[in-house]
mmCIF file of C-alpha atoms in Angstrom:
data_model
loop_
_atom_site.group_PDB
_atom_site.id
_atom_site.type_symbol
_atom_site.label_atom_id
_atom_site.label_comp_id
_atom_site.label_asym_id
_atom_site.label_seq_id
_atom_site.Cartn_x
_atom_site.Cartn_y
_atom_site.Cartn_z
ATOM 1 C CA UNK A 212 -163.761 -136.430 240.246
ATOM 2 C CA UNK A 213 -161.816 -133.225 240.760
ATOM 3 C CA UNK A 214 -163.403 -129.724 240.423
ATOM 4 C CA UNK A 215 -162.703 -128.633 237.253
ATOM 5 C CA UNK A 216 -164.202 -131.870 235.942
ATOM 6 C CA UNK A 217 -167.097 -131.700 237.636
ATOM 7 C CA UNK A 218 -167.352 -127.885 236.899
ATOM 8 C CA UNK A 219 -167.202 -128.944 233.002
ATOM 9 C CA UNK A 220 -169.456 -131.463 233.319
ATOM 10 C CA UNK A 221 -171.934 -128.949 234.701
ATOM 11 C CA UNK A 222 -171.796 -126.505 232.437
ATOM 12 C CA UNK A 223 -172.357 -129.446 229.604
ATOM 13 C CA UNK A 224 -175.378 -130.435 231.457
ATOM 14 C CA UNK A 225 -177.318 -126.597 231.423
ATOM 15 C CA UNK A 226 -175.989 -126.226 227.545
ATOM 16 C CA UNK A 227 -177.540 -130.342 226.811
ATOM 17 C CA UNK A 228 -180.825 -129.235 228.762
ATOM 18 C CA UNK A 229 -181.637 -125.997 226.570
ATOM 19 C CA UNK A 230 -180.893 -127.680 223.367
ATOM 20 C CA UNK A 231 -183.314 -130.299 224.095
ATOM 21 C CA UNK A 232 -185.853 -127.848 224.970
ATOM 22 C CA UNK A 233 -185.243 -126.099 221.806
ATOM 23 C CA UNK A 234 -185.411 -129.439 219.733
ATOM 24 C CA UNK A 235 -188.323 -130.354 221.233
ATOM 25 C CA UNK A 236 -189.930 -127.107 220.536
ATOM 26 C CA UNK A 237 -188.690 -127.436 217.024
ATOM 27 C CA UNK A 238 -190.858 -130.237 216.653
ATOM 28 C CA UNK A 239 -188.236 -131.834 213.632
ATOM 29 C CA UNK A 240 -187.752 -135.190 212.465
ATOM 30 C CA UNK A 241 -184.236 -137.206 210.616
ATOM 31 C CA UNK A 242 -184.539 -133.599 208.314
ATOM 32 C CA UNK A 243 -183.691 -131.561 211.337
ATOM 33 C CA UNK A 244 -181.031 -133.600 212.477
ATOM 34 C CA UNK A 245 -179.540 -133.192 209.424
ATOM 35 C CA UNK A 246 -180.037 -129.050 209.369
ATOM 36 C CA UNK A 247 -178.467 -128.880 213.148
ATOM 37 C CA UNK A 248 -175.419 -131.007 211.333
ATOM 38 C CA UNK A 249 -175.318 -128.844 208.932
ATOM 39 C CA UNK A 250 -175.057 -126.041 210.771
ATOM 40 C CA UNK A 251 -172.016 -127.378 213.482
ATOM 41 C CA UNK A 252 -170.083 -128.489 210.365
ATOM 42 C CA UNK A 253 -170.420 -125.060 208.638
ATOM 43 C CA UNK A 254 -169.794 -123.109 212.250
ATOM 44 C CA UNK A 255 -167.132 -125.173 213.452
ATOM 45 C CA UNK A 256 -165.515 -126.210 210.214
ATOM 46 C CA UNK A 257 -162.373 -123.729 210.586
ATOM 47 C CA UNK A 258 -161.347 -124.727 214.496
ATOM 48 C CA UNK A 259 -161.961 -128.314 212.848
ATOM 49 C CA UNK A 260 -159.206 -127.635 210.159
ATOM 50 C CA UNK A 261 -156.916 -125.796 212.391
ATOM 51 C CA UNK A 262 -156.747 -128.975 214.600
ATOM 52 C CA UNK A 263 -156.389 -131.561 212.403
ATOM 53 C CA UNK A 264 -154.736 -130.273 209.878
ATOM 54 C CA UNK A 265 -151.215 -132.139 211.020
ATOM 55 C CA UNK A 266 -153.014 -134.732 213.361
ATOM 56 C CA UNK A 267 -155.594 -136.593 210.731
ATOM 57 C CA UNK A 268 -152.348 -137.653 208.385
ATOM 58 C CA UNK A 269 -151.298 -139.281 211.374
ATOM 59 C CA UNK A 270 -154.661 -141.712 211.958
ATOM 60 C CA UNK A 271 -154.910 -144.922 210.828
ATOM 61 C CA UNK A 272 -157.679 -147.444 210.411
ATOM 62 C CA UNK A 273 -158.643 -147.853 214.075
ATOM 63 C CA UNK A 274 -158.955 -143.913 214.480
ATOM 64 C CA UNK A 275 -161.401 -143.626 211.684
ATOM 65 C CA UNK A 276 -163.387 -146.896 212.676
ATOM 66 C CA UNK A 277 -163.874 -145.373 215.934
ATOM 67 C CA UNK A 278 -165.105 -141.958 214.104
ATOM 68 C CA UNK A 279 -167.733 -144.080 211.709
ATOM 69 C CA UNK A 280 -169.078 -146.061 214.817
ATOM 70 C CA UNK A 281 -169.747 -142.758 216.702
ATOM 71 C CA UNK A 282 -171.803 -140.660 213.897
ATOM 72 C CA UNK A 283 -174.033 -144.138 213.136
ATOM 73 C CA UNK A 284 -174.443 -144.198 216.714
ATOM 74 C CA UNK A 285 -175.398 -140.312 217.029
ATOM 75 C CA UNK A 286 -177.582 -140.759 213.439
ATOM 76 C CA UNK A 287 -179.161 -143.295 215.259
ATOM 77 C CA UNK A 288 -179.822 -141.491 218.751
ATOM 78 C CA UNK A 289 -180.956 -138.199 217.446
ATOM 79 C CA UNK A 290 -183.702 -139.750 215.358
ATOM 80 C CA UNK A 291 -184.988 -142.132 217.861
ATOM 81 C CA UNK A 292 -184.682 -139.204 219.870
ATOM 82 C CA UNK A 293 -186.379 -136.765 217.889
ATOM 83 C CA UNK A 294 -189.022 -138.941 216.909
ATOM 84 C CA UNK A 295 -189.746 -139.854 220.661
ATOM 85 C CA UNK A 296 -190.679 -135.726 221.254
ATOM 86 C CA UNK A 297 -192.568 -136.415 218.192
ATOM 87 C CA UNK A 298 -194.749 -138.601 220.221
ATOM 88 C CA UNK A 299 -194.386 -137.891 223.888
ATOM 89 C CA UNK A 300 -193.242 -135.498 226.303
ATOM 90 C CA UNK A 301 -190.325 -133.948 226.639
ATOM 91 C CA UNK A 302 -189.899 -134.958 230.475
ATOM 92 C CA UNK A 303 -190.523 -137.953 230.006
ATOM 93 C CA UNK A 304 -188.177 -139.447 226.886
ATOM 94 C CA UNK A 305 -185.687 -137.029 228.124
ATOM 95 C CA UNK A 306 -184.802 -138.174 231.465
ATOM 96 C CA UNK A 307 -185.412 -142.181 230.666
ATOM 97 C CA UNK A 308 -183.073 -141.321 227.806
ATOM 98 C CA UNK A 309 -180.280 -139.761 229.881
ATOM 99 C CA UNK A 310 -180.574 -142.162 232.643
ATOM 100 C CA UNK A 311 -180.312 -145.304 230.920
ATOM 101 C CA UNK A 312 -177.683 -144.529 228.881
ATOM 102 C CA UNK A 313 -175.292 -143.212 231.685
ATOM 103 C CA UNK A 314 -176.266 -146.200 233.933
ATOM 104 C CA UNK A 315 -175.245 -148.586 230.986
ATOM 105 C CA UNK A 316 -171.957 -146.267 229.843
ATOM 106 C CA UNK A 317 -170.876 -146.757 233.825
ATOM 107 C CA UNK A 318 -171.214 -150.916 233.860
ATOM 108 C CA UNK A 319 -169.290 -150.993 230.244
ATOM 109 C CA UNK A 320 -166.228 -149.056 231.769
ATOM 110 C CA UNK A 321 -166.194 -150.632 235.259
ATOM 111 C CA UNK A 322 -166.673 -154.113 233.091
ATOM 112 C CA UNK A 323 -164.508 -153.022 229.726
ATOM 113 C CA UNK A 324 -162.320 -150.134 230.661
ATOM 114 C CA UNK A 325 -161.149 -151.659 233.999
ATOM 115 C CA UNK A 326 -162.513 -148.425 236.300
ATOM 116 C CA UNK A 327 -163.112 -148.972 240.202
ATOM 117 C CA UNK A 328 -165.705 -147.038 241.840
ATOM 118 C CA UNK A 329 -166.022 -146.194 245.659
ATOM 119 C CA UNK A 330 -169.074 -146.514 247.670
ATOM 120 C CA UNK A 331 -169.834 -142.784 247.282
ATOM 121 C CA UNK A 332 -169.717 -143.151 243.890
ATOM 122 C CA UNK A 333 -172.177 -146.039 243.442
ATOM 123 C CA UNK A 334 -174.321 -143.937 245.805
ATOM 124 C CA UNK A 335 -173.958 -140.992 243.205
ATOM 125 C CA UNK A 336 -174.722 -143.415 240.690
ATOM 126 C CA UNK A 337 -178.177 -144.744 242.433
ATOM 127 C CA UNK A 338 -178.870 -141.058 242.953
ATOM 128 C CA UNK A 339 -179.015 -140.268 239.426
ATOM 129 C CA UNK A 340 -181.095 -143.366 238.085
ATOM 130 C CA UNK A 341 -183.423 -142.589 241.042
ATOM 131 C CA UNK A 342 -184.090 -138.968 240.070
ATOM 132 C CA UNK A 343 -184.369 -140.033 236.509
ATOM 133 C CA UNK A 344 -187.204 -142.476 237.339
ATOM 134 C CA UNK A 345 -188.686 -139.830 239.323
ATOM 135 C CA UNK A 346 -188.876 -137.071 236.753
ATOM 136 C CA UNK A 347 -189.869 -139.381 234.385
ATOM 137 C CA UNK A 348 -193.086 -140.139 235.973
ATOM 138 C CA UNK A 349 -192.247 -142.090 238.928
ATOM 139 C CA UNK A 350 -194.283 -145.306 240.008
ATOM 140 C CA UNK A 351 -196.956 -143.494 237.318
ATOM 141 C CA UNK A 352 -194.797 -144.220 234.754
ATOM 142 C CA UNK A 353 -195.316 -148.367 235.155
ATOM 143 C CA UNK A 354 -198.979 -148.454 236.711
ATOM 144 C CA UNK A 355 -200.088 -146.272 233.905
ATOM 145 C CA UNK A 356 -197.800 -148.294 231.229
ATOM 146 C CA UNK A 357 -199.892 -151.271 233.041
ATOM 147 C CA UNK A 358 -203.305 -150.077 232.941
ATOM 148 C CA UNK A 359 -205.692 -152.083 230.874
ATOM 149 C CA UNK A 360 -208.781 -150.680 232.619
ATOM 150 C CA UNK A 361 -209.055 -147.437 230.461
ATOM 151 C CA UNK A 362 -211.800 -145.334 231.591
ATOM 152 C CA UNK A 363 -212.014 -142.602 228.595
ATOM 153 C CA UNK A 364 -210.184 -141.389 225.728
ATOM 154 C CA UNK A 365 -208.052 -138.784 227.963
ATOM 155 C CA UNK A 366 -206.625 -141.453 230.070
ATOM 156 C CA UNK A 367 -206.270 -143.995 226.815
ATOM 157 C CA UNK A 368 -204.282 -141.144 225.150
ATOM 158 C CA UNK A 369 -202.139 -140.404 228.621
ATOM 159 C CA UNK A 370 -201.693 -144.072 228.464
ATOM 160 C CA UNK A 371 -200.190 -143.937 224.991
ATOM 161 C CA UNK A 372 -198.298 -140.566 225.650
ATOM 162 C CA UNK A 373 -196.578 -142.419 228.989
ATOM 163 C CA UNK A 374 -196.098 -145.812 226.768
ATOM 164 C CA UNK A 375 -194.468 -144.091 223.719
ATOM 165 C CA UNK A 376 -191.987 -142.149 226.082
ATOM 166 C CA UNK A 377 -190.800 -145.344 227.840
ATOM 167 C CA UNK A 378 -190.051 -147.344 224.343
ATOM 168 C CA UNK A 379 -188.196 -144.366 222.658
ATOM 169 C CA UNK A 380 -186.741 -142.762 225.905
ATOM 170 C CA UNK A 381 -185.043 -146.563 226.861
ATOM 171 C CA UNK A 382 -184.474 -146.892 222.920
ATOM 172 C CA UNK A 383 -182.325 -143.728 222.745
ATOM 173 C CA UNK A 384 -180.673 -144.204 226.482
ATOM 174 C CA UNK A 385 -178.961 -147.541 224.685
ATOM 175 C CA UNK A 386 -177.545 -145.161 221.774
ATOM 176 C CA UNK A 387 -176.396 -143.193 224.398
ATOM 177 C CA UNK A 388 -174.510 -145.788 226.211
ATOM 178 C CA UNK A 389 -173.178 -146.815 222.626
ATOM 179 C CA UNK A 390 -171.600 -143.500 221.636
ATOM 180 C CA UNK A 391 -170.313 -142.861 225.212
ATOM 181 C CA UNK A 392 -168.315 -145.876 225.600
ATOM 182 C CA UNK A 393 -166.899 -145.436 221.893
ATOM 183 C CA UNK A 394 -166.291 -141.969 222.247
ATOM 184 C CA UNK A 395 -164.811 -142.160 226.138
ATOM 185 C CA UNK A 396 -162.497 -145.035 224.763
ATOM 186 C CA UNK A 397 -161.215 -142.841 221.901
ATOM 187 C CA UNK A 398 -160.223 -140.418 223.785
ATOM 188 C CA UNK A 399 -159.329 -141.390 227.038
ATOM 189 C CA UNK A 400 -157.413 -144.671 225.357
ATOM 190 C CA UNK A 401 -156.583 -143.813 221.769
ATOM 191 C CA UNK A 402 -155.670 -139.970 222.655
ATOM 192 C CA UNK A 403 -157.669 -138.948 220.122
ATOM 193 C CA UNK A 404 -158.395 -135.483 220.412
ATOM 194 C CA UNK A 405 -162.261 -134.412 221.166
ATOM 195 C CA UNK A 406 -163.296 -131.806 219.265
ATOM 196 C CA UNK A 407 -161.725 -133.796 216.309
ATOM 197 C CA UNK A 408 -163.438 -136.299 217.484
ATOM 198 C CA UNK A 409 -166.706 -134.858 217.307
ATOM 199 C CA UNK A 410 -166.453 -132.757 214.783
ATOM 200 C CA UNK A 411 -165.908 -135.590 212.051
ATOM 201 C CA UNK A 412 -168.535 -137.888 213.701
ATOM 202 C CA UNK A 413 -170.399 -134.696 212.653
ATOM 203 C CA UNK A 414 -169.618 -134.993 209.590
ATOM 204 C CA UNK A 415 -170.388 -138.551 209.211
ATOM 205 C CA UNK A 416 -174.074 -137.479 210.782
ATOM 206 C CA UNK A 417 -174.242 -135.396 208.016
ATOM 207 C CA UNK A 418 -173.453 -137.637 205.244
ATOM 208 C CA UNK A 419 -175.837 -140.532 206.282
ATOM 209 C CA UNK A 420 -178.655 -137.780 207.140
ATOM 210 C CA UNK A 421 -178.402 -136.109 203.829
ATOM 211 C CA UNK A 422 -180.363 -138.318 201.749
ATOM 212 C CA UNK A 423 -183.337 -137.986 203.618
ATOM 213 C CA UNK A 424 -183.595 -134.393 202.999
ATOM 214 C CA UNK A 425 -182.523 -134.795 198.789
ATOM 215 C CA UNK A 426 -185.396 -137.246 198.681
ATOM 216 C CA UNK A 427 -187.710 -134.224 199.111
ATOM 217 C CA UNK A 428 -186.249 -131.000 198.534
ATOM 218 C CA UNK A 429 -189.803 -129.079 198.719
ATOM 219 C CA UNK A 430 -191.029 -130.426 202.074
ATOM 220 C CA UNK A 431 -187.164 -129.866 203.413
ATOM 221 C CA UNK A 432 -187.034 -126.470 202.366
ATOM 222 C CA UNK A 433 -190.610 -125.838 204.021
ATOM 223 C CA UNK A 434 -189.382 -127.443 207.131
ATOM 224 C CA UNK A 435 -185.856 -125.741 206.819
ATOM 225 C CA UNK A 436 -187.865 -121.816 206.946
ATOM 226 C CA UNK A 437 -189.924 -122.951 209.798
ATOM 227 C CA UNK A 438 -187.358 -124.393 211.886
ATOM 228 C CA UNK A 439 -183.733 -122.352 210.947
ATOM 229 C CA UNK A 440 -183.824 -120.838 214.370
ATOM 230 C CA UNK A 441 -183.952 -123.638 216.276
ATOM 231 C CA UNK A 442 -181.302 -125.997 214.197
ATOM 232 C CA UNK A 443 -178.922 -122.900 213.967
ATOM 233 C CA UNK A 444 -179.105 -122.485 218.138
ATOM 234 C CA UNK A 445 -179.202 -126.560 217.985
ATOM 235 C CA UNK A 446 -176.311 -126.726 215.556
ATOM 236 C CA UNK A 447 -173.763 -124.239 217.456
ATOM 237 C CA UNK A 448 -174.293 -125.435 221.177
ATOM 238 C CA UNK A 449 -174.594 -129.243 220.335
ATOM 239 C CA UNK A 450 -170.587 -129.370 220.028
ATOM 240 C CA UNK A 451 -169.756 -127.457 222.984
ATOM 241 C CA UNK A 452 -171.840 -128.999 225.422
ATOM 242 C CA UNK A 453 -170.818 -132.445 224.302
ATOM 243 C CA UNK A 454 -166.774 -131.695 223.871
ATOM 244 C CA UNK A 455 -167.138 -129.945 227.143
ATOM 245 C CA UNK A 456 -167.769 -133.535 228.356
ATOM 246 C CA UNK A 457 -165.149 -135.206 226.115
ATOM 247 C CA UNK A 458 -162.661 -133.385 227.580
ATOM 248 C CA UNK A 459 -163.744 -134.575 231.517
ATOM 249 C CA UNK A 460 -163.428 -137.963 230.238
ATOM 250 C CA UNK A 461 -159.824 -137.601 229.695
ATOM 251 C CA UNK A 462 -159.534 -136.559 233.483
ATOM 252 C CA UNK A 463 -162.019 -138.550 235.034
ATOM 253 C CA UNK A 464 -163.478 -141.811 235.134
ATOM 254 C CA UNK A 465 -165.948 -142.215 232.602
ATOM 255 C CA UNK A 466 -168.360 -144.093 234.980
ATOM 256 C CA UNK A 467 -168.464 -141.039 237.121
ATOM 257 C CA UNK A 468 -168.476 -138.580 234.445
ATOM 258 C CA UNK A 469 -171.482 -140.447 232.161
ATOM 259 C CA UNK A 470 -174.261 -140.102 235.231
ATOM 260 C CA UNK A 471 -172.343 -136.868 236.706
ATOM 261 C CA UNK A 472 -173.570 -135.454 232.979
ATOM 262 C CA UNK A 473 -177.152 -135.934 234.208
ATOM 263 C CA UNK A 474 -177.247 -132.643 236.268
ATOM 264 C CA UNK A 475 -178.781 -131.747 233.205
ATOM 265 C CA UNK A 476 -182.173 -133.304 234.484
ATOM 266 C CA UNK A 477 -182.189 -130.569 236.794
ATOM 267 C CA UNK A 478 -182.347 -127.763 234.366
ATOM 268 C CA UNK A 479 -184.536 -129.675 232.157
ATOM 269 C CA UNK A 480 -187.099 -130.133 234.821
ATOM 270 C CA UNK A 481 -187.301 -126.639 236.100
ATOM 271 C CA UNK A 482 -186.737 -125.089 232.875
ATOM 272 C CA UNK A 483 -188.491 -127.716 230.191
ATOM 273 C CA UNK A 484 -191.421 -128.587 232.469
ATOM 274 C CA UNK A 485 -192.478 -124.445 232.886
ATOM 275 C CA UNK A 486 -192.041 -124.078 229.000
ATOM 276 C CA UNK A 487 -193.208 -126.628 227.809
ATOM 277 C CA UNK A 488 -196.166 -126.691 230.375
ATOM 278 C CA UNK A 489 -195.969 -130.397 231.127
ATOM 279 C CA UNK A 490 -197.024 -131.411 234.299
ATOM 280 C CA UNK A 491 -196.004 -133.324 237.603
ATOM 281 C CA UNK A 492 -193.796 -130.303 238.292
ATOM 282 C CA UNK A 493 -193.379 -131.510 242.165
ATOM 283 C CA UNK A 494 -192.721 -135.079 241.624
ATOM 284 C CA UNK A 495 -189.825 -133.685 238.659
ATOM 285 C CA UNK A 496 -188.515 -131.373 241.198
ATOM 286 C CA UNK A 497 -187.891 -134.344 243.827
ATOM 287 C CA UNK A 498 -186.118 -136.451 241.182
ATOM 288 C CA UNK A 499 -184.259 -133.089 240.099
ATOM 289 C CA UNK A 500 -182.782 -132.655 243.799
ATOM 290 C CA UNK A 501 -181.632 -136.373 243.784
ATOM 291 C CA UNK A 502 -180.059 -135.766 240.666
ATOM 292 C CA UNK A 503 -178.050 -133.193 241.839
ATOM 293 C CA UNK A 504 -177.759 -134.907 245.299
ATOM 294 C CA UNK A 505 -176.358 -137.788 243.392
ATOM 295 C CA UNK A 506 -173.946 -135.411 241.002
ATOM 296 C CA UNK A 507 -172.538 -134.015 244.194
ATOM 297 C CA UNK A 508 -171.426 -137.487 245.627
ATOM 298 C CA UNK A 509 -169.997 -138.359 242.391
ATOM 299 C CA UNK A 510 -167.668 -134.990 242.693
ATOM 300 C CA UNK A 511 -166.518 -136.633 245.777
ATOM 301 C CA UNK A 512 -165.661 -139.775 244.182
#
């Protein structure tokens, strides 16, 4: 992966961490998805027009298929995803999220887009999914899914916590993988330009998502004042972060850039673990410095 790939896909990965923080914080369901797509397709709505004003004549069929498949698939991950901070911590659906998905978006291309990968990279690769598990809970995270020998109600509600974070954090990782592979293959093989790309998968968040707020304009509008902050921060950095990554995937391989994009682990740990006060800050840490120990190998790939 050359430099200014990897340097991209490292500045995607700090911008991917603090939105998550922030969403997490926000505490929002399907409704908030829907205010943060509001927001990108309001903010970014004239660099969308200035790009495809002469390109979207041009599309036909295959282009917009591509478009549809990738804001289900987003609709899809961010309410999994939302509802799995709903119901467990942050450092825990995060990183079983973001390392599933990547592992899965790496096997599709070496499998579907014909990519090779070198024995640093595969390295890189086991890096990543091994500081995943780690941050995630580590061995904890299946003894404790396990357990059956509950002792009290703290350690029957940890047990849930842990249990919920596994089902929605592998859950949304397979979303991931979806909209990776679909996106990566309309850019990288259709040409399709990324921040068109994105910007109309937006829009098809958007329409799907807007029903769901309609059906109760009260209780939207209450949740709207309380979270506004949040889904405008959410809505405006969302698109950079993830064309940022687009754009490495028309340089690089996306099996190195998928798990490369994982570096955001790192700044979720040290950053989303002191904020949100969540514990086995050590353990995080260790799976933080393979993560990056596994991001630099895949720059040498």
């Amino acid at each position: 992966m050359s430099a200014n790939a990897l340097s991209i896909v490292l500045l995607a990965g700090l911008l991917h961490a603090l939105w998550n923080i922030l969403a997490k914080k926000a505490g929002g369901d399907a409704r908030f998805a829907c205010f943060t797509a509001g927001v990108a397709m309001v903010v970014w709505a004239p660099v969308g027009v200035w790009i495809g004003w002469d390109v979207l004549p041009q599309w036909g069929t295959w282009e917009w298929g591509f478009v549809i498949a990738s804001g289900v698939l987003h609709v899809l991950y961010f309410v999994v995803l939302l509802r799995g901070y709903r119901h467990a911590d942050l450092t825990v659906v995060y990183p079983l999220a973001r390392g599933t998905g990547p592992l899965l978006s790496s096997l599709v291309a070496l499998v579907w887009l014909g990519e090779s990968m070198s024995y640093i990279g595969a390295l890189g690769v086991a890096g990543v999914v091994s500081g995943v598990f780690l941050i995630a809970g580590g061995p904890k995270l299946i003894t404790d899914w396990r357990r059956v020998d509950v002792v009290n109600e703290d350690q029957l509600a940890f047990q849930r916590l842990r249990s919920a974070g596994l089902r929605y954090g592998v859950l949304t990782g397979l979303f991931i993988a979806g909209y990776t592979v679909v996106d990566g293959y309309a850019v990288k093989v259709l040409l399709m330009s990324p921040i068109l790309v994105h910007y109309l998968e937006n829009l098809v968040r958007f329409a799907l998502l807007a029903p769901v707020v309609l059906r109760d304009r009260p209780t939207a509008w209450t949740l709207w004042r309380q979270q506004w902050k949040y889904a405008l921060i959410v809505g405006t950095v969302t698109p950079i972060s993830y064309v940022l990554v687009l754009y490495a995937m028309q340089t690089a391989p996306l099996s190195l850039v998928a798990p490369a994009r994982e570096v955001s682990m790192l700044f979720a740990a040290l950053i989303g673990g002191h904020l949100l006060g969540e514990g086995d800050r050590w353990l995080r840490l260790l799976g933080a410095l393979l993560i990056a120990a596994g991001v630099a190998m895949l720059g040498l790939a």
